Coordinates of N, CA and C in Angstrom, one line a residue:
X1 N 4.3 -8.6 5.2 CA 3.7 -8.2 6.5 C 3.5 -6.7 6.5
X2 N 2.3 -6.3 7.1 CA 2.0 -4.9 7.2 C 2.6 -4.4 8.5
X3 N 3.4 -3.3 8.3 CA 4.0 -2.7 9.5 C 3.0 -2.2 10.5
X4 N 3.4 -2.1 11.8 CA 2.6 -1.6 12.9 C 3.2 -0.3 13.3
X5 N 2.4 0.7 13.6 CA 2.8 1.9 14.2 C 2.0 2.1 15.5
X6 N 2.7 2.8 16.5 CA 2.0 3.0 17.7 C 2.1 1.9 18.7
X7 N 1.1 1.8 19.6 CA 1.1 0.8 20.7 C 0.9 -0.6 20.2
X8 N 1.6 -1.6 20.8 CA 1.4 -3.0 20.6 C 0.0 -3.4 21.2
X9 N -0.6 -4.4 20.6 CA -1.9 -4.9 21.2 C -1.6 -5.3 22.7
X10 N -2.6 -5.0 23.5 CA -2.5 -5.4 24.9 C -3.1 -6.8 25.1
X11 N -2.4 -7.6 25.8 CA -2.8 -9.0 26.1 C -4.2 -9.0 26.8
X12 N -5.0 -9.9 26.4 CA -6.3 -10.1 27.0 C -7.4 -9.2 26.4
X13 N -7.1 -8.3 25.5 CA -8.1 -7.5 24.9 C -8.5 -8.0 23.5
X14 N -9.7 -7.9 23.2 CA -10.2 -8.3 21.9 C -10.2 -7.1 21.0
X15 N -9.5 -7.2 19.8 CA -9.4 -6.1 18.9 C -10.2 -6.5 17.6
X16 N -11.1 -5.6 17.3 CA -11.9 -5.8 16.1 C -11.2 -5.3 14.9
X17 N -11.1 -6.0 13.8 CA -10.5 -5.5 12.6 C -11.3 -4.4 12.0
X18 N -10.6 -3.3 11.6 CA -11.3 -2.1 11.1 C -10.5 -1.6 9.9
X19 N -10.8 -2.1 8.7 CA -10.1 -1.6 7.5 C -10.5 -0.2 7.2
X20 N -9.6 0.6 6.7 CA -9.9 2.0 6.4 C -9.0 2.6 5.3
X21 N -9.4 3.7 4.7 CA -8.7 4.4 3.7 C -8.5 5.8 4.1
X22 N -7.3 6.3 3.9 CA -6.9 7.7 4.4 C -6.1 8.3 3.3
X23 N -6.2 9.7 3.2 CA -5.6 10.4 2.0 C -4.6 11.4 2.5
X24 N -3.5 11.4 1.8 CA -2.6 12.5 1.8 C -2.9 13.4 0.6
X25 N -3.5 14.6 0.9 CA -4.0 15.5 -0.1 C -3.1 16.7 -0.3
X26 N -2.4 16.8 -1.4 CA -1.5 17.8 -1.6 C -1.9 18.7 -2.8
X27 N -1.8 20.0 -2.6 CA -2.1 20.9 -3.7 C -1.5 22.3 -3.5
X28 N -0.7 22.8 -4.4 CA -0.2 24.2 -4.3 C 0.7 24.4 -3.1
X29 N 1.5 23.4 -2.7 CA 2.4 23.6 -1.6 C 1.8 23.3 -0.2
X30 N 0.5 22.9 -0.2 CA -0.2 22.7 1.1 C -0.9 21.3 1.1
X31 N -1.2 20.9 2.3 CA -1.9 19.6 2.5 C -3.3 20.0 3.1
X32 N -4.2 19.2 2.7 CA -5.6 19.3 3.2 C -5.8 18.2 4.3
X33 N -6.0 18.7 5.5 CA -6.2 17.7 6.6 C -7.6 17.9 7.2
X34 N -8.0 17.1 8.1 CA -9.3 17.3 8.8 C -8.9 17.5 10.3
X35 N -9.6 18.4 10.9 CA -9.5 18.5 12.4 C -10.8 18.0 13.0
X36 N -10.6 17.0 13.8 CA -11.7 16.3 14.5 C -11.7 16.9 15.9
X37 N -12.8 17.6 16.3 CA -12.9 18.2 17.6 C -13.3 17.3 18.7
X38 N -14.0 16.2 18.4 CA -14.4 15.3 19.5 C -14.3 13.9 19.0
X39 N -14.0 12.9 19.8 CA -13.9 12.9 21.2 C -12.6 13.5 21.7
X40 N -11.6 13.4 21.0 CA -10.3 14.0 21.3 C -9.9 14.9 20.2
X41 N -9.7 16.2 20.4 CA -9.3 17.1 19.4 C -8.0 16.7 18.8
X42 N -7.9 16.6 17.4 CA -6.7 16.2 16.8 C -6.8 16.5 15.3
X43 N -5.6 16.7 14.6 CA -5.5 16.8 13.2 C -5.2 15.4 12.7
X44 N -5.9 15.1 11.5 CA -5.8 13.8 10.9 C -5.7 13.9 9.4
X45 N -5.2 12.8 8.8 CA -5.4 12.6 7.4 C -6.9 12.3 7.2
X46 N -7.5 12.9 6.2 CA -9.0 12.6 6.0 C -9.1 11.1 5.6
X47 N -10.1 10.5 6.2 CA -10.4 9.1 5.9 C -11.1 8.4 7.0
X48 N -11.3 7.1 6.8 CA -12.0 6.4 7.8 C -12.3 5.0 7.3
X49 N -13.2 4.3 8.1 CA -13.5 2.9 7.9 C -14.3 2.6 6.6
X50 N -14.0 1.4 6.0 CA -14.7 0.9 4.9 C -16.1 0.4 5.3
X51 N -17.1 0.8 4.6 CA -18.4 0.3 4.9 C -18.5 -1.1 4.3
X52 N -19.5 -1.9 4.8 CA -19.6 -3.3 4.2 C -19.8 -3.3 2.7
X53 N -19.0 -4.1 2.0 CA -19.0 -4.2 0.6 C -18.3 -3.1 -0.2
X54 N -17.7 -2.2 0.5 CA -17.0 -1.1 -0.1 C -15.5 -1.4 -0.2
X55 N -14.9 -0.9 -1.3 CA -13.4 -1.1 -1.5 C -12.7 0.2 -1.0
X56 N -11.4 0.2 -1.0 CA -10.6 1.3 -0.5 C -10.8 2.6 -1.2
X57 N -10.8 2.5 -2.5 CA -10.9 3.8 -3.3 C -12.3 4.4 -3.2
X58 N -13.3 3.6 -3.1 CA -14.7 4.1 -2.9 C -14.8 4.8 -1.6
X59 N -14.3 4.1 -0.5 CA -14.3 4.6 0.8 C -13.5 5.9 0.9
X60 N -12.4 6.0 0.2 CA -11.5 7.1 0.2 C -12.3 8.4 -0.3
X61 N -12.9 8.3 -1.4 CA -13.7 9.4 -2.0 C -14.8 9.8 -1.0
X62 N -15.5 8.8 -0.5 CA -16.6 9.1 0.4 C -16.1 9.8 1.7
X63 N -15.1 9.2 2.3 CA -14.6 9.8 3.6 C -14.0 11.1 3.4
X64 N -13.2 11.4 2.4 CA -12.7 12.7 2.2 C -13.8 13.7 2.0
X65 N -14.8 13.4 1.2 CA -15.9 14.3 1.1 C -16.6 14.6 2.4
X66 N -16.9 13.5 3.2 CA -17.6 13.7 4.5 C -16.8 14.5 5.5
X67 N -15.4 14.4 5.5 CA -14.6 15.1 6.5 C -14.1 16.4 6.0
X68 N -14.0 16.7 4.7 CA -13.5 17.9 4.2 C -14.4 18.7 3.3
X69 N -15.4 18.1 2.7 CA -16.2 18.7 1.7 C -15.6 18.8 0.3
X70 N -14.5 18.2 0.1 CA -13.7 18.3 -1.2 C -13.9 17.0 -2.0
X71 N -13.9 17.1 -3.3 CA -13.7 16.0 -4.2 C -12.2 15.8 -4.5
X72 N -11.8 14.6 -4.9 CA -10.4 14.3 -5.1 C -10.3 13.6 -6.4
X73 N -9.0 13.6 -6.9 CA -8.7 12.8 -8.1 C -7.2 12.4 -8.1
X74 N -6.8 11.6 -9.1 CA -5.5 11.1 -9.2 C -5.0 10.3 -8.0
X75 N -5.9 9.5 -7.4 CA -5.5 8.8 -6.2 C -4.5 7.7 -6.6
X76 N -3.5 7.6 -5.8 CA -2.4 6.6 -6.0 C -2.2 5.9 -4.6
X77 N -2.3 4.6 -4.6 CA -2.1 3.8 -3.4 C -0.6 3.9 -3.0
X78 N -0.3 4.2 -1.7 CA 1.1 4.3 -1.2 C 1.5 3.0 -0.4
X79 N 0.5 2.5 0.4 CA 0.8 1.4 1.2 C -0.2 1.3 2.4
X80 N 0.1 0.4 3.3 CA -0.8 0.1 4.4 C 0.0 0.0 5.7
X81 N -0.6 0.2 6.8 CA -0.1 -0.1 8.1 C -1.2 -0.4 9.1
X82 N -0.8 -1.0 10.2 CA -1.7 -1.4 11.3 C -1.5 -0.5 12.5
X83 N -2.6 -0.3 13.2 CA -2.6 0.5 14.4 C -3.6 -0.1 15.4
X84 N -3.2 -0.3 16.6 CA -4.1 -0.9 17.7 C -4.5 0.3 18.6
X85 N -5.8 0.4 18.7 CA -6.3 1.6 19.5 C -7.7 1.3 20.0
X86 N -8.1 2.2 20.9 CA -9.5 2.2 21.4 C -10.2 3.2 20.6
X87 N -11.4 2.9 20.1 CA -12.2 3.8 19.3 C -13.4 4.3 20.1
X88 N -13.3 5.4 20.8 CA -14.4 5.8 21.7 C -15.7 6.1 21.1
X89 N -15.7 6.5 19.8 CA -17.0 6.7 19.1 C -17.8 5.4 18.9
X90 N -17.1 4.3 18.9 CA -17.7 3.0 18.6 C -17.7 2.1 19.9
X91 N -16.9 2.5 20.9 CA -16.9 1.7 22.1 C -16.2 0.4 22.0
X92 N -15.2 0.2 21.1 CA -14.4 -1.0 21.0 C -13.0 -0.8 20.7
X93 N -12.1 -1.8 21.0 CA -10.7 -1.7 20.6 C -10.6 -2.2 19.2
X94 N -9.8 -1.6 18.4 CA -9.7 -1.9 17.0 C -8.2 -2.2 16.6
X95 N -8.1 -3.1 15.7 CA -6.9 -3.3 14.9 C -7.2 -2.6 13.6
X96 N -6.8 -1.3 13.5 CA -7.0 -0.5 12.3 C -6.0 -0.9 11.2
X97 N -6.6 -1.3 10.0 CA -5.8 -1.6 8.9 C -5.9 -0.4 7.9
X98 N -4.9 0.4 7.9 CA -5.0 1.7 7.3 C -4.3 1.7 5.9
X99 N -5.1 1.9 4.8 CA -4.6 2.1 3.5 C -4.3 3.6 3.4
X100 N -3.2 3.9 2.8 CA -2.8 5.3 2.6 C -2.7 5.6 1.1
X101 N -3.4 6.6 0.7 CA -3.5 7.0 -0.7 C -3.0 8.5 -0.8
X102 N -2.2 8.7 -1.9 CA -1.8 10.1 -2.2 C -2.8 10.6 -3.3
X103 N -3.4 11.7 -3.1 CA -4.4 12.2 -4.1 C -4.4 13.7 -4.1
X104 N -5.1 14.2 -5.1 CA -5.1 15.7 -5.3 C -6.5 16.2 -5.0
X105 N -6.6 17.2 -4.1 CA -7.9 17.8 -3.9 C -8.3 18.6 -5.2
X106 N -9.5 18.3 -5.7 CA -9.9 19.0 -6.9 C -10.8 20.2 -6.7
X107 N -11.9 20.0 -6.0 CA -12.9 21.1 -5.8 C -13.6 21.0 -4.5
X108 N -13.8 22.1 -3.9 CA -14.6 22.1 -2.7 C -16.1 22.1 -3.1
X109 N -16.8 21.1 -2.6 CA -18.2 21.0 -2.9 C -19.1 21.5 -1.8
X110 N -18.6 21.7 -0.6 CA -19.4 22.2 0.5 C -18.7 22.0 1.8
X111 N -19.4 22.2 2.8 CA -18.9 22.0 4.2 C -18.8 20.5 4.5
X112 N -17.9 20.1 5.4 CA -17.9 18.7 5.8 C -19.2 18.2 6.4
X113 N -19.7 17.0 6.0 CA -20.9 16.5 6.6 C -20.7 15.7 7.8
X114 N -19.5 15.3 8.1 CA -19.1 14.5 9.3 C -19.1 15.5 10.5
X115 N -19.9 15.1 11.5 CA -20.0 16.0 12.7 C -18.6 16.1 13.3
X116 N -18.4 17.3 13.8 CA -17.1 17.6 14.6 C -15.9 17.6 13.7
X117 N -16.0 17.7 12.4 CA -14.8 17.8 11.5 C -14.8 19.1 10.8
X118 N -13.6 19.6 10.5 CA -13.5 20.8 9.6 C -12.2 20.6 8.8
X119 N -12.2 21.1 7.6 CA -11.1 21.1 6.7 C -10.1 22.1 7.1
X120 N -8.8 21.8 7.1 CA -7.7 22.7 7.4 C -6.6 22.5 6.4
X121 N -6.1 23.6 5.9 CA -4.9 23.6 5.0 C -3.6 23.9 5.8
X122 N -2.6 23.1 5.6 CA -1.3 23.3 6.3 C -0.1 23.1 5.3
X123 N 1.0 23.6 5.6 CA 2.2 23.3 4.9 C 2.6 21.8 5.3
X124 N 3.4 21.2 4.5 CA 3.9 19.8 4.9 C 4.6 19.8 6.3
X125 N 5.4 20.9 6.6 CA 6.1 20.9 7.9 C 5.1 21.1 9.0
X126 N 4.1 21.9 8.8 CA 3.0 22.1 9.9 C 2.3 20.8 10.1
X127 N 1.9 20.1 9.0 CA 1.2 18.8 9.1 C 2.0 17.8 9.8
X128 N 3.3 17.8 9.6 CA 4.2 16.8 10.2 C 4.2 17.0 11.7
X129 N 4.1 18.2 12.1 CA 4.1 18.5 13.6 C 2.7 18.2 14.2
X130 N 1.6 18.6 13.4 CA 0.2 18.5 13.9 C -0.4 17.2 14.0
X131 N 0.0 16.3 13.1 CA -0.6 14.9 13.0 C 0.0 14.1 14.2
X132 N -0.9 13.5 15.0 CA -0.5 12.8 16.1 C -0.2 11.3 15.8
X133 N -0.9 10.7 14.9 CA -0.7 9.3 14.6 C 0.6 9.0 13.9
X134 N 1.5 8.2 14.5 CA 2.8 7.9 13.9 C 2.8 7.3 12.6
X135 N 1.8 6.4 12.3 CA 1.7 5.8 11.0 C 1.4 6.8 9.9
X136 N 0.5 7.7 10.2 CA 0.1 8.8 9.2 C 1.3 9.7 9.0
X137 N 2.1 10.0 10.0 CA 3.3 10.9 9.9 C 4.3 10.2 9.0
X138 N 4.5 8.9 9.3 CA 5.5 8.1 8.5 C 5.1 8.1 7.0
X139 N 3.9 7.9 6.7 CA 3.5 7.9 5.3 C 3.5 9.3 4.7
X140 N 3.3 10.3 5.5 CA 3.4 11.7 5.0 C 4.9 12.0 4.6
X141 N 5.8 11.5 5.5 CA 7.2 11.7 5.2 C 7.6 10.9 4.0
X142 N 7.1 9.7 3.8 CA 7.4 8.9 2.6 C 6.9 9.7 1.3
X143 N 5.7 10.2 1.4 CA 5.1 10.9 0.2 C 6.0 12.1 -0.1
X144 N 6.4 12.8 0.9 CA 7.3 14.0 0.7 C 8.6 13.6 0.0
X145 N 9.1 12.5 0.4 CA 10.4 12.1 -0.2 C 10.2 11.7 -1.6
X146 N 9.0 11.1 -2.0 CA 8.7 10.7 -3.3 C 8.5 11.9 -4.2
X147 N 7.8 12.9 -3.7 CA 7.4 14.1 -4.5 C 8.3 15.3 -4.3
X148 N 9.2 15.3 -3.3 CA 10.1 16.4 -3.2 C 9.5 17.6 -2.6
X149 N 8.5 17.5 -1.8 CA 7.9 18.7 -1.1 C 8.1 18.5 0.3

């Protein structure tokens, strides 16, 4: 069973399944996050939804590049969780099925191409405070315990 973080689904609402891939990106004592300015300003693990026919690792590389401008390598799958939320950009309620990957940022290729996103480096302690999503925070803490940072 895939664990759930955050709010339980609300009765009477239809939730569209939304699989996605998200990265914990660690290099030289810091984490690479994305800051999304709209619709709600927040710091996030870089990542997002899988496009039709796309697998998790392909989506991970695409989404990290779109949201941070960086290429990645050494991706290792850590696990998955579910999250029920409203997605204002798309106008629907979603059951997000979040794959979490640990990877290494390799090279900055340019600016993020995803509108309203910017790449931000933080220490693991800063990221643990800044990330709002409880599932992302839980996996960040898990990665820290595995890696000792």
